Amino acid sequence: MCGIIGYSGREQAAPILLDGLERMEYRGYDSAGVAIRSETKGLQVKKSKGRLKVLSDMIHGGADLEGTLGIGHTRWATHGEPSDVNAHPHVSESGNIALVHNGIIENYMEIKEHLIKLGVKFTSDTDSEVVAQLLEFHYRECHNMLEAVGRVLRRIEGSYAFGIICSDYPDALIAARKDSPLILGYGKGCNFIASDVTAVIKYTREVAYMDDGEIAMVTPEGIDVFDSELVPVEKAHRTVDWDVSAAEKGGYPHFMLKEIMEQPDAIRRTVSPRIREGRVVLDDVKLTPEYVKNISRIFVIACGSSYHVGMVSKYNWEKLLRRPVEVVLASEFRYCDPLVDEHSLVVVISQSGETLDTMAAMREAKRRGGRTLAIVNVVGSSIAREADDVLYTWAGPEIAVATTKAYSTQLVLMDLVGLYLGDLLGTVSAEGYAAIVEGIQRLPEQMSASLKDTEDIKYFASRYFNHDSIFFIGRNLDYAMGMEGSLKLKEISYIHSEAYASGELKHGTISLIEPGTLVVALGSYMPLFDKAMSNVVEVKARGAEVMALTAASRREKMAKTADSVIAVPDTLAMLQPSLGVVPLQLFAYYVALQRGCDIDKPRNLAKSVTVE
Ligand code: F6R
C-alpha cells in the first residue's frame, strides 16, 4: 500500500524525496505528493493525481521547491478516490502541519465529526486528513509536536506509518508507526524515514526498524526514538546487505523480467547455506524434536501467490510428514474459529512480511496457542519480528508487483522445511531424503537452462494474447501450480483466467469450453500424466485450443494431442512446480507485453497490502 518517505538534511529535499518515491512507486501509484519546509516560504505542498511522473514534471524534478526538510507519499487509495485533493501530504487548516500516512484510521469518522463540531473545515475525503487536523488541535493546546503526536496516537485506532513536518520545526520531522512498516535511515549529515529500504539505499545502508507504538524525531544530526509514553528507546542498527543495483532494472525492460531471470541465483541463495554435507540445516529455527513429534496439525496461512505456495506445500508436506496440513487464506483464517492449539504448527508465508491479513491471522494463531514459523523475504518486517521462528527466503528486493522470485524461493524453502520436519519425525526414508536434497540442489542449474531459450514462449504469447478467457487445468501439484500461473496471467494482462482441478471441470465448468477457448493443460506431475492426457482429449473434443506444459521426457507424447507444448526439465515429482512455474510466469509476462499493459504496476494493485 502507500509508500512514505521523509528527509532531514543539508541537501535540497525535493529531488531526494522524488527519487525515493520512484523506488517505492510499486507500493501505490494512483497519486503522489511532497511537502517541503523552507526558511523563506514555510510549508509548500505539491501533489497530484496520477503517476509520480505527473508530480515530478509539475515541480521540475523538485527544482521548484526549495528546502532541506520534507516528506513524500505515493498513494494506493483506500478512503476517497484517487484525486488531487485526496493525494497526500495532508495539511492542517492553518497550513502549519503536513502529514503523510500509510494505513487506515478506523475511527476517523467519529473524530472528524467531533472536529467539524469544533469548526474545523476539511478539504478531502481521507482518514489521513483527520489526523493532520487532530494533530493541529492538540498542538495548539500543548505547543510541543512530540507531545501532540503522542496525544493523537492515544486517540486514533487502526494502522499507520506517519511522516509529519511542522513549520515551527525548521529541521525536524516526526514519524510514528503501528501495523504499517517504517524504517529509519541513518545517513551522513542527513537522516530518513521510509516505508521500505529501497527508498533510501542509495544514500545509506544503515537502518533501524521502528516498532509499533514508537515515535521518532528525525533531524540532520540524528534520530531520537521514544516509546508511546515518550520515554527514549535505543534502536539496534542493521546494515542492509544488498546495494542499489539490486533495486534497479539493470538493462531489463521491466523489473518482472529481471526478477524472473534472477530466480536461479535467488534459489541458490535460499538453499546453499541451508544444506551442509547432504543435510538440511535450519540454524534459525528453534523447534525441538520433542515439539515436532507432538505436532498434530499444520496450518499454512498466506494470501495470493504466497497462498499458492502453501497449496503446493500441502501436497508435498502431507506426503513427507504424514500429518494433516490445512492451507487457509489469511483473510479467512481469523473469522473461521480455527482449531489451533499448542500442538499446531502455524506456517505463515509472506514476501513483504507486512500483509495485514497475514499478520492478523498470525496473531490470532498465537493467541490460540499455536507456534508460528514465518517464511518471509523482507528482513526486519513485522511478520518476521513477531513470529516465533523466521526463515528468510533471501530472494533480494522484489520490485515488480507480480511476484516471481519470491514465490520460487518460498516454494523451495518450504521443501527444505518439509524435509527437515520429515526427518525429525522419521517419516522420510534415507534414500528419499538424499534424492530430494540432490534434486533441490540441481534446481538452479535446471532453471537456468530453461531460461536460456524463451523463444517458444514468446511465440505462444503472440499466438494467444488475444484470448479473453483462459483456463489452467491440472491435477495435484499441477493444479496448485496452475493457480499461480492463472493469477500471474490475470493480474498483469487483465485476461480473465481460472485455475481448475482437471477432474472437477466436468462437474460444471466444462460448459464454458467452446471452440477456440484456450486451455493451458498442466501435465508435469508424472504420477498423473496419463490422466492429464485424458483431460486434454476431453477439452479438445469440445473444441478447445490446448497449450500444454509437461516434463521434457513426455514432450513428444503430449505433442500428439495438444496444439502446442512447453517442456521443462525433468525432476522429482515434488519439485516439478519449481521448474514448471517459470514458463507460466514468462507466458504471463509476454502476453501482457503484447497487450501493452503496464507490467510492473498493474492497475488497482500494490505490492504490499497493509489494509484488510
Ligand atoms: C501476486 C502477488 C500477491 C501476493 C500477496 C501476498 O503476484 O504478489 O498475490 O502474493 O499479496 O503478499 P505477501 O507475500 O507479501 O504477503
XYZ file of C-alpha atoms and ligand atoms in Angstrom:
628
model
C 0.000 0.000 0.000
C 1.182 3.601 0.041
C 4.857 4.477 0.253
C 6.095 7.245 2.532
C 9.459 8.920 2.799
C 10.933 11.748 4.852
C 14.273 13.550 4.689
C 16.028 15.907 7.045
C 19.481 17.023 5.933
C 21.501 19.696 4.193
C 20.741 18.958 0.543
C 17.645 20.063 -1.326
C 14.974 17.651 -0.110
C 12.546 17.524 -3.059
C 14.756 15.677 -5.616
C 15.762 13.171 -2.927
C 12.130 12.565 -1.996
C 11.128 12.092 -5.649
C 13.959 9.626 -6.163
C 12.886 7.641 -3.096
C 9.248 7.714 -4.166
C 10.187 6.426 -7.593
C 11.824 3.399 -5.983
C 8.690 2.797 -3.920
C 6.132 3.508 -6.603
C 5.297 -0.226 -6.710
C 3.629 0.312 -3.320
C 0.910 2.511 -4.796
C 0.660 4.680 -7.837
C -2.633 6.498 -8.117
C -1.371 9.841 -6.821
C 1.749 11.333 -5.273
C 2.844 14.396 -3.355
C 5.557 16.120 -1.351
C 5.697 18.771 1.362
C 8.871 20.808 1.838
C 9.707 23.312 4.537
C 11.913 26.277 3.734
C 13.069 29.241 5.793
C 11.603 31.748 3.357
C 8.415 30.062 2.144
C 7.322 27.956 5.106
C 5.498 24.750 4.160
C 4.961 24.165 0.455
C 2.827 21.232 -0.646
C 2.589 19.881 -4.199
C 0.524 16.862 -5.059
C -1.259 15.359 -7.973
C -3.457 12.515 -9.107
C -1.713 10.028 -11.391
C 1.738 8.563 -11.549
C 4.731 10.110 -9.836
C 5.895 11.427 -13.206
C 2.987 13.870 -13.243
C 4.136 15.334 -9.930
C 7.787 15.289 -10.929
C 7.069 17.177 -14.155
C 4.902 19.644 -12.262
C 7.767 20.595 -9.910
C 10.568 20.144 -12.487
C 12.152 17.184 -10.765
C 11.961 19.011 -7.449
C 13.872 22.113 -8.621
C 10.824 24.330 -7.922
C 10.747 23.532 -4.222
C 13.492 24.941 -2.045
C 14.140 23.445 1.385
C 16.137 20.748 3.151
C 13.330 19.135 5.143
C 10.445 17.262 3.581
C 8.061 14.328 3.362
C 6.664 12.497 0.324
C 3.987 9.965 -0.475
C 2.854 7.671 -3.250
C -0.723 6.534 -2.770
C -2.898 3.453 -3.173
C -6.372 4.792 -2.453
C -8.475 3.384 0.377
C -10.580 6.267 1.713
C -11.509 8.664 -1.050
C -10.985 8.213 -4.787
C -7.627 8.957 -6.384
C -7.682 12.738 -6.886
C -5.573 15.836 -6.321
C -7.277 16.698 -3.031
C -7.157 13.180 -1.658
C -3.468 12.850 -2.510
C -1.017 13.205 0.390
C 0.511 15.173 2.111
C -2.500 16.442 4.011
C -2.253 19.797 5.655
C -3.920 21.110 8.804
C -6.318 24.027 8.482
C -3.714 26.643 9.425
C -1.262 25.224 6.892
C 1.315 24.698 9.660
C 1.373 20.914 9.751
C 1.765 18.485 6.834
C 1.383 14.744 7.162
C 1.801 11.605 5.036
C 0.144 8.383 6.097
C 0.198 4.714 5.155
C -2.553 2.593 6.728
C -6.166 3.079 7.756
C -7.590 5.054 10.670
C -10.641 3.075 11.700
C -12.305 5.626 13.977
C -11.709 8.604 11.688
C -15.427 9.353 11.161
C -16.094 9.862 14.830
C -13.036 12.142 15.200
C -13.955 14.024 12.048
C -17.485 14.695 13.316
C -16.074 15.940 16.599
C -13.638 18.303 14.831
C -16.358 19.552 12.474
C -18.430 20.481 15.528
C -15.449 22.497 16.729
C -15.459 24.353 13.428
C -12.624 22.595 11.592
C -13.035 22.584 7.809
C -11.964 19.548 5.798
C -10.873 19.541 2.186
C -10.529 15.830 1.415
C -12.415 12.565 1.958
C -9.479 10.836 3.559
C -8.969 9.392 7.005
C -5.440 10.821 6.891
C -6.523 14.471 6.793
C -8.431 13.841 10.012
C -5.126 13.021 11.705
C -3.484 16.211 10.401
C -6.370 18.274 11.785
C -6.429 16.432 15.092
C -2.715 16.976 15.420
C -3.128 20.701 14.976
C -5.867 20.705 17.593
C -3.540 19.081 20.151
C -0.508 21.098 19.072
C -2.413 24.302 19.763
C -3.025 23.017 23.296
C 0.489 21.845 24.164
C 2.821 23.676 21.716
C 5.025 20.614 21.509
C 4.897 18.369 18.456
C 6.127 15.211 20.158
C 3.564 15.607 22.898
C 0.842 16.391 20.352
C 1.710 13.310 18.301
C 1.617 11.205 21.481
C -1.873 12.509 22.264
C -3.091 11.815 18.735
C -1.786 8.261 18.820
C -3.691 7.627 22.010
C -6.879 8.798 20.320
C -6.750 7.029 16.952
C -7.433 3.375 16.154
C -6.184 1.473 13.138
C -2.895 1.088 11.351
C -0.432 3.788 10.461
C 3.003 4.903 9.484
C 3.193 8.700 9.638
C 5.694 11.275 8.454
C 4.978 14.754 9.817
C 6.543 18.187 9.416
C 5.561 21.430 11.092
C 6.511 24.953 10.062
C 7.648 25.705 13.646
C 10.292 22.958 13.438
C 12.881 24.047 10.862
C 14.815 20.812 10.564
C 12.841 18.081 12.373
C 10.377 15.579 11.045
C 8.361 13.279 13.230
C 7.465 9.682 12.457
C 5.262 7.112 14.161
C 4.109 3.607 13.365
C 1.637 0.898 14.219
C 0.993 -2.112 11.963
C 2.427 -0.375 8.887
C 6.104 -0.618 8.023
C 8.514 2.223 8.696
C 12.280 2.218 8.687
C 14.750 4.821 9.902
C 17.761 5.501 7.663
C 20.976 6.910 9.140
C 22.981 8.963 6.609
C 25.906 11.372 6.891
C 24.549 14.791 7.821
C 21.086 13.609 6.848
C 18.543 11.110 8.110
C 15.488 9.436 6.642
C 12.248 7.662 7.255
C 10.735 5.370 4.616
C 8.238 2.565 4.127
C 10.915 0.465 2.517
C 14.691 0.255 2.496
C 14.731 0.554 -1.320
C 13.816 4.244 -0.981
C 16.964 5.156 0.965
C 19.507 2.528 -0.098
C 21.152 4.995 -2.488
C 22.011 7.234 0.483
C 22.580 4.825 3.338
C 22.625 1.143 4.208
C 22.407 1.743 7.922
C 18.819 1.342 9.072
C 16.636 0.554 12.065
C 13.099 -0.823 12.072
C 10.534 1.138 14.037
C 8.337 -0.895 16.347
C 4.629 -0.461 16.989
C 3.861 2.490 19.233
C 7.214 4.214 18.680
C 7.654 7.857 17.747
C 10.834 9.225 16.155
C 12.202 12.746 15.866
C 14.490 12.958 12.833
C 16.975 15.828 12.327
C 20.175 16.099 10.233
C 22.202 15.372 13.387
C 20.444 12.205 14.490
C 17.261 10.271 15.207
C 15.718 10.106 18.661
C 13.189 7.361 19.218
C 10.587 7.251 22.006
C 8.000 4.766 23.174
C 4.324 5.713 23.376
C 4.932 7.352 26.784
C 7.729 9.426 25.215
C 10.427 7.547 27.095
C 13.623 7.353 24.955
C 14.300 3.988 23.302
C 17.639 2.660 21.983
C 17.301 1.216 18.498
C 19.569 -1.504 17.151
C 21.068 -0.509 13.799
C 21.355 -3.003 10.958
C 23.379 -2.863 7.779
C 21.468 -3.793 4.641
C 23.471 -6.406 2.751
C 22.407 -5.571 -0.790
C 23.126 -2.441 -2.777
C 21.260 -0.066 -5.017
C 21.820 -2.119 -8.199
C 19.636 -4.906 -6.749
C 16.710 -2.488 -6.786
C 17.303 -1.250 -10.356
C 16.305 -2.751 -13.696
C 19.879 -3.480 -14.774
C 19.147 -3.251 -18.506
C 15.891 -5.246 -18.447
C 12.770 -3.521 -19.798
C 10.801 -4.491 -16.692
C 11.532 -5.492 -13.123
C 9.327 -8.534 -13.628
C 11.522 -9.934 -16.388
C 14.659 -9.172 -14.396
C 13.216 -10.931 -11.370
C 12.163 -13.965 -13.411
C 15.717 -14.221 -14.728
C 17.168 -13.845 -11.233
C 15.377 -16.938 -9.966
C 18.229 -19.449 -10.299
C 20.507 -17.198 -8.228
C 17.777 -16.412 -5.740
C 17.132 -20.137 -5.203
C 20.847 -20.749 -4.795
C 20.953 -18.075 -2.067
C 17.963 -19.640 -0.306
C 19.268 -23.188 -0.475
C 23.083 -23.173 -0.332
C 23.578 -22.041 3.260
C 20.921 -24.479 4.415
C 22.358 -27.712 3.056
C 25.547 -28.969 4.682
C 27.025 -32.352 3.887
C 23.779 -33.513 2.395
C 21.662 -32.496 5.415
C 19.145 -29.666 5.741
C 20.330 -27.297 8.462
C 17.923 -24.650 9.701
C 20.072 -22.810 12.216
C 17.473 -20.115 12.675
C 14.603 -22.295 13.876
C 14.284 -23.327 17.470
C 11.791 -26.182 17.004
C 12.859 -29.016 19.284
C 12.483 -32.651 18.181
C 10.068 -33.137 21.123
C 7.880 -30.292 19.918
C 7.918 -31.565 16.337
C 6.962 -35.090 17.411
C 3.912 -33.679 19.146
C 2.649 -31.653 16.202
C -0.841 -32.897 15.458
C -1.761 -30.497 12.733
C -0.114 -27.927 10.476
C -1.687 -24.747 9.183
C -0.259 -22.720 6.343
C -1.583 -19.177 6.279
C -0.957 -16.705 3.465
C -2.512 -14.567 0.731
C -2.275 -14.557 -3.067
C 0.822 -16.159 -4.513
C 2.147 -16.994 -1.065
C -1.072 -18.943 -0.520
C -0.380 -20.803 -3.759
C 2.999 -21.810 -2.342
C 1.042 -23.202 0.588
C -1.136 -25.214 -1.814
C 1.915 -26.850 -3.390
C 3.393 -27.496 0.046
C 0.234 -29.145 1.304
C 0.631 -31.929 -1.257
C 4.338 -32.288 -0.520
C 4.246 -31.983 3.256
C 1.401 -34.422 3.748
C 3.490 -36.986 1.870
C 6.671 -36.142 3.753
C 5.250 -35.703 7.249
C 2.103 -37.827 7.306
C 0.399 -35.033 9.245
C -2.677 -33.075 8.139
C -1.800 -29.766 6.514
C -4.519 -27.172 6.159
C -3.875 -24.192 3.876
C -6.024 -21.220 4.826
C -6.365 -17.812 3.222
C -5.162 -15.352 5.837
C -8.185 -13.128 5.268
C -10.476 -16.039 6.214
C -8.450 -17.572 8.997
C -9.315 -15.087 11.705
C -13.013 -15.439 11.136
C -13.339 -19.213 10.937
C -12.757 -20.046 14.593
C -9.661 -22.063 13.646
C -8.895 -25.267 15.522
C -5.429 -24.163 16.590
C -3.910 -25.390 19.841
C -0.456 -25.869 21.329
C 0.139 -28.878 19.085
C -0.452 -26.816 15.942
C 2.443 -25.586 13.879
C 1.330 -22.488 12.012
C 3.448 -21.617 8.994
C 2.970 -18.072 7.781
C 4.209 -17.196 4.290
C 4.693 -13.604 3.164
C 7.108 -11.946 0.775
C 6.671 -8.477 2.237
C 6.208 -9.594 5.824
C 3.706 -6.743 6.109
C 0.465 -8.133 4.659
C -2.105 -7.085 7.216
C -4.397 -10.087 6.825
C -1.481 -12.458 7.236
C -0.168 -10.623 10.257
C -3.600 -10.536 11.898
C -4.047 -14.257 11.219
C -0.636 -14.971 12.712
C -1.538 -13.055 15.864
C -4.779 -14.987 16.130
C -2.914 -18.278 15.762
C -0.502 -17.254 18.520
C -3.347 -16.180 20.725
C -4.805 -19.669 20.404
C -1.533 -21.255 21.465
C -0.109 -22.223 18.051
C 3.580 -21.998 17.343
C 4.354 -19.762 14.377
C 7.069 -20.156 11.780
C 7.308 -17.340 9.241
C 8.718 -17.657 5.730
C 9.490 -14.069 4.800
C 11.581 -12.158 2.270
C 11.840 -8.668 3.763
C 14.287 -8.629 6.636
C 13.035 -6.946 9.781
C 9.429 -6.839 8.561
C 6.600 -7.045 11.081
C 5.732 -10.698 10.478
C 9.383 -11.675 10.702
C 9.711 -9.923 14.027
C 6.535 -11.267 15.572
C 6.776 -14.924 14.576
C 8.220 -17.469 16.993
C 10.667 -18.537 14.288
C 11.558 -16.935 10.995
C 13.276 -18.229 7.891
C 14.225 -15.673 5.264
C 13.942 -16.514 1.586
C 16.882 -14.249 0.619
C 15.333 -13.501 -2.797
C 16.615 -9.900 -2.686
C 14.343 -6.908 -3.231
C 11.322 -7.722 -5.369
C 10.010 -4.598 -7.071
C 7.528 -5.819 -9.710
C 4.072 -6.023 -8.204
C 3.591 -9.551 -9.574
C 5.793 -11.828 -7.522
C 8.110 -14.302 -9.235
C 11.408 -14.850 -7.463
C 9.827 -14.521 -4.026
C 7.312 -17.233 -4.973
C 10.079 -19.538 -6.208
C 12.224 -19.081 -3.130
C 9.246 -19.583 -0.815
C 8.481 -22.819 -2.631
C 11.966 -24.228 -2.308
C 12.283 -23.101 1.302
C 9.035 -24.892 2.105
C 10.529 -28.025 0.511
C 13.560 -27.695 2.781
C 11.440 -27.186 5.878
C 9.232 -30.158 4.931
C 12.287 -32.324 4.568
C 13.714 -31.093 7.857
C 10.496 -31.827 9.744
C 10.025 -35.164 7.977
C 13.492 -36.166 9.088
C 12.764 -35.241 12.704
C 9.536 -37.216 12.543
C 11.214 -40.180 10.898
C 8.669 -40.156 8.077
C 11.179 -39.757 5.211
C 13.367 -42.647 4.117
C 17.142 -42.157 3.895
C 17.109 -42.631 0.091
C 14.121 -40.332 -0.321
C 15.866 -37.666 1.743
C 19.085 -37.863 -0.251
C 17.219 -37.771 -3.579
C 15.215 -34.694 -2.578
C 18.309 -32.845 -1.349
C 20.054 -33.642 -4.604
C 17.002 -32.574 -6.624
C 16.766 -29.263 -4.777
C 20.450 -28.555 -5.344
C 20.037 -29.136 -9.087
C 17.089 -26.762 -9.447
C 19.067 -23.540 -10.103
C 21.058 -25.104 -12.919
C 17.953 -26.694 -14.484
C 16.081 -23.423 -14.217
C 18.946 -21.520 -15.827
C 18.896 -23.977 -18.716
C 15.202 -23.414 -19.392
C 15.551 -19.641 -19.046
C 18.154 -19.593 -21.828
C 15.596 -20.198 -24.538
C 12.357 -18.301 -24.212
C 11.566 -18.083 -27.940
C 8.779 -20.700 -27.837
C 7.031 -18.901 -25.029
C 7.262 -15.563 -26.816
C 5.768 -17.215 -29.867
C 2.886 -18.764 -27.892
C 2.228 -15.413 -26.248
C 1.978 -13.749 -29.650
C -0.376 -16.504 -30.768
C -2.697 -16.431 -27.772
C -2.600 -12.889 -26.387
C -5.963 -12.005 -27.908
C -7.946 -14.587 -25.956
C -10.302 -13.074 -23.436
C -10.704 -16.071 -21.151
C -8.165 -18.770 -20.360
C -8.386 -21.935 -18.247
C -5.483 -23.547 -16.442
C -6.171 -27.176 -15.639
C -4.128 -29.739 -13.756
C -4.213 -32.342 -11.021
C -2.426 -32.436 -7.691
C 0.771 -30.329 -7.866
C -0.123 -29.219 -11.380
C -3.399 -27.842 -10.064
C -1.605 -25.908 -7.309
C 0.924 -24.593 -9.824
C -1.897 -23.661 -12.204
C -3.354 -21.369 -9.542
C -0.165 -19.354 -9.648
C 0.045 -19.423 -13.457
C -3.521 -18.187 -13.685
C -3.009 -15.418 -11.120
C 0.146 -14.214 -12.877
C -1.690 -14.009 -16.171
C -4.782 -12.210 -14.912
C -3.027 -9.698 -12.695
C -0.700 -8.332 -15.350
C -2.519 -8.980 -18.647
C -6.113 -8.426 -17.400
C -7.269 -11.554 -19.226
C -9.915 -13.414 -17.282
C -8.482 -16.727 -16.240
C -9.309 -19.596 -13.897
C -7.352 -22.451 -12.442
C -9.310 -25.677 -12.232
C -8.606 -29.122 -10.884
C -8.888 -31.101 -14.133
C -11.145 -33.718 -12.610
C -13.572 -31.045 -11.462
C -14.026 -29.498 -14.884
C -16.741 -31.928 -15.927
C -18.806 -31.062 -12.854
C -19.928 -27.781 -14.342
C -17.176 -25.619 -15.750
C -16.687 -27.611 -18.914
C -19.802 -25.862 -20.202
C -17.605 -22.792 -20.648
C -15.293 -24.575 -23.065
C -16.256 -23.764 -26.614
C -14.455 -23.870 -29.933
C -11.312 -21.751 -29.617
C -11.232 -21.431 -25.810
C -7.602 -21.526 -24.689
C -6.839 -24.209 -22.112
C -3.392 -24.335 -20.534
C -3.149 -28.025 -19.649
C -0.576 -28.781 -16.980
C 0.812 -32.284 -17.247
C 4.128 -32.062 -15.462
C 3.196 -34.185 -12.428
C 4.389 -37.524 -13.709
C 2.362 -39.833 -11.429
C -0.809 -38.472 -13.063
C 0.476 -37.806 -16.566
C -1.923 -40.215 -18.267
C -4.882 -38.633 -16.534
C -3.639 -35.208 -17.639
C -3.576 -36.504 -21.208
C -7.165 -37.722 -20.905
C -8.239 -34.265 -19.766
C -6.535 -32.726 -22.779
C -8.509 -35.073 -25.017
C -11.678 -34.149 -23.149
C -11.323 -30.411 -23.749
C -10.043 -30.879 -27.290
C -13.247 -32.791 -28.013
C -15.156 -29.578 -27.077
C -13.066 -27.532 -29.477
C -10.537 -26.063 -27.032
C -7.149 -24.859 -28.190
C -4.646 -26.528 -25.832
C -1.252 -25.230 -24.793
C 0.279 -27.930 -22.614
C 3.142 -27.893 -20.167
C 4.973 -31.073 -19.334
C 8.363 -32.533 -18.464
C 10.868 -32.932 -21.306
C 10.605 -36.743 -21.202
C 6.894 -36.545 -22.145
C 7.063 -33.748 -24.684
C 6.531 -35.978 -27.697
C 3.659 -37.878 -26.161
C 1.928 -34.659 -25.185
C 2.519 -33.129 -28.628
C 0.348 -35.855 -30.169
C -2.738 -34.309 -28.589
C -2.045 -30.718 -27.535
C -1.783 -27.869 -30.052
C 1.410 -26.545 -28.551
C 3.734 -27.856 -25.864
C 6.147 -26.229 -23.431
C 8.608 -28.644 -21.830
C 10.625 -28.153 -18.665
C 13.499 -30.312 -17.404
C 12.524 -33.491 -15.546
C 12.992 -33.578 -11.803
C 11.382 -35.340 -8.854
C 7.595 -35.061 -8.939
C 7.501 -32.944 -5.774
C 9.948 -30.394 -7.218
C 8.388 -30.110 -10.663
C 6.343 -26.971 -9.801
C 9.583 -25.089 -9.153
C 10.531 -25.599 -12.794
C 7.019 -25.551 -14.246
C 6.054 -22.169 -12.852
C 8.819 -20.363 -14.751
C 7.312 -20.710 -18.257
C 3.936 -19.742 -16.793
C 5.469 -16.527 -15.420
C 7.109 -15.860 -18.787
C 3.891 -16.603 -20.656
C 2.030 -14.077 -18.486
C 4.827 -11.558 -18.997
C 4.924 -11.826 -22.798
C 1.128 -11.869 -23.117
C 0.969 -8.670 -21.053
C 3.726 -7.174 -23.193
C 1.784 -7.962 -26.387
C -1.280 -6.330 -24.878
C 0.652 -3.183 -23.985
C -0.042 -3.485 -20.249
C 1.866 -1.716 -17.533
C 3.597 -4.879 -16.404
C 5.409 -3.767 -13.266
C 2.497 -1.724 -11.981
C -0.777 -3.408 -12.921
C -3.939 -1.424 -12.404
C -5.568 -1.328 -8.951
C -2.774 -3.314 -7.335
C 0.045 -2.554 -4.951
C 2.944 -4.636 -3.783
C 2.458 -4.624 -0.074
C -1.142 -4.965 1.109
C -1.283 -3.355 4.517
C -5.058 -2.951 4.667
C -7.703 -5.577 5.393
C 0.747 -11.788 -6.811
C 1.207 -11.273 -5.538
C 0.252 -11.264 -4.416
C 0.970 -11.531 -3.088
C 0.004 -11.332 -1.925
C 0.661 -11.651 -0.597
O 1.731 -11.709 -7.791
O 2.319 -10.830 -5.414
O -0.795 -12.163 -4.602
O 1.478 -12.822 -3.111
O -0.462 -10.024 -1.906
O 1.742 -10.821 -0.366
P 2.867 -11.197 0.670
O 3.528 -12.436 0.186
O 3.787 -10.015 0.687
O 2.198 -11.413 1.984
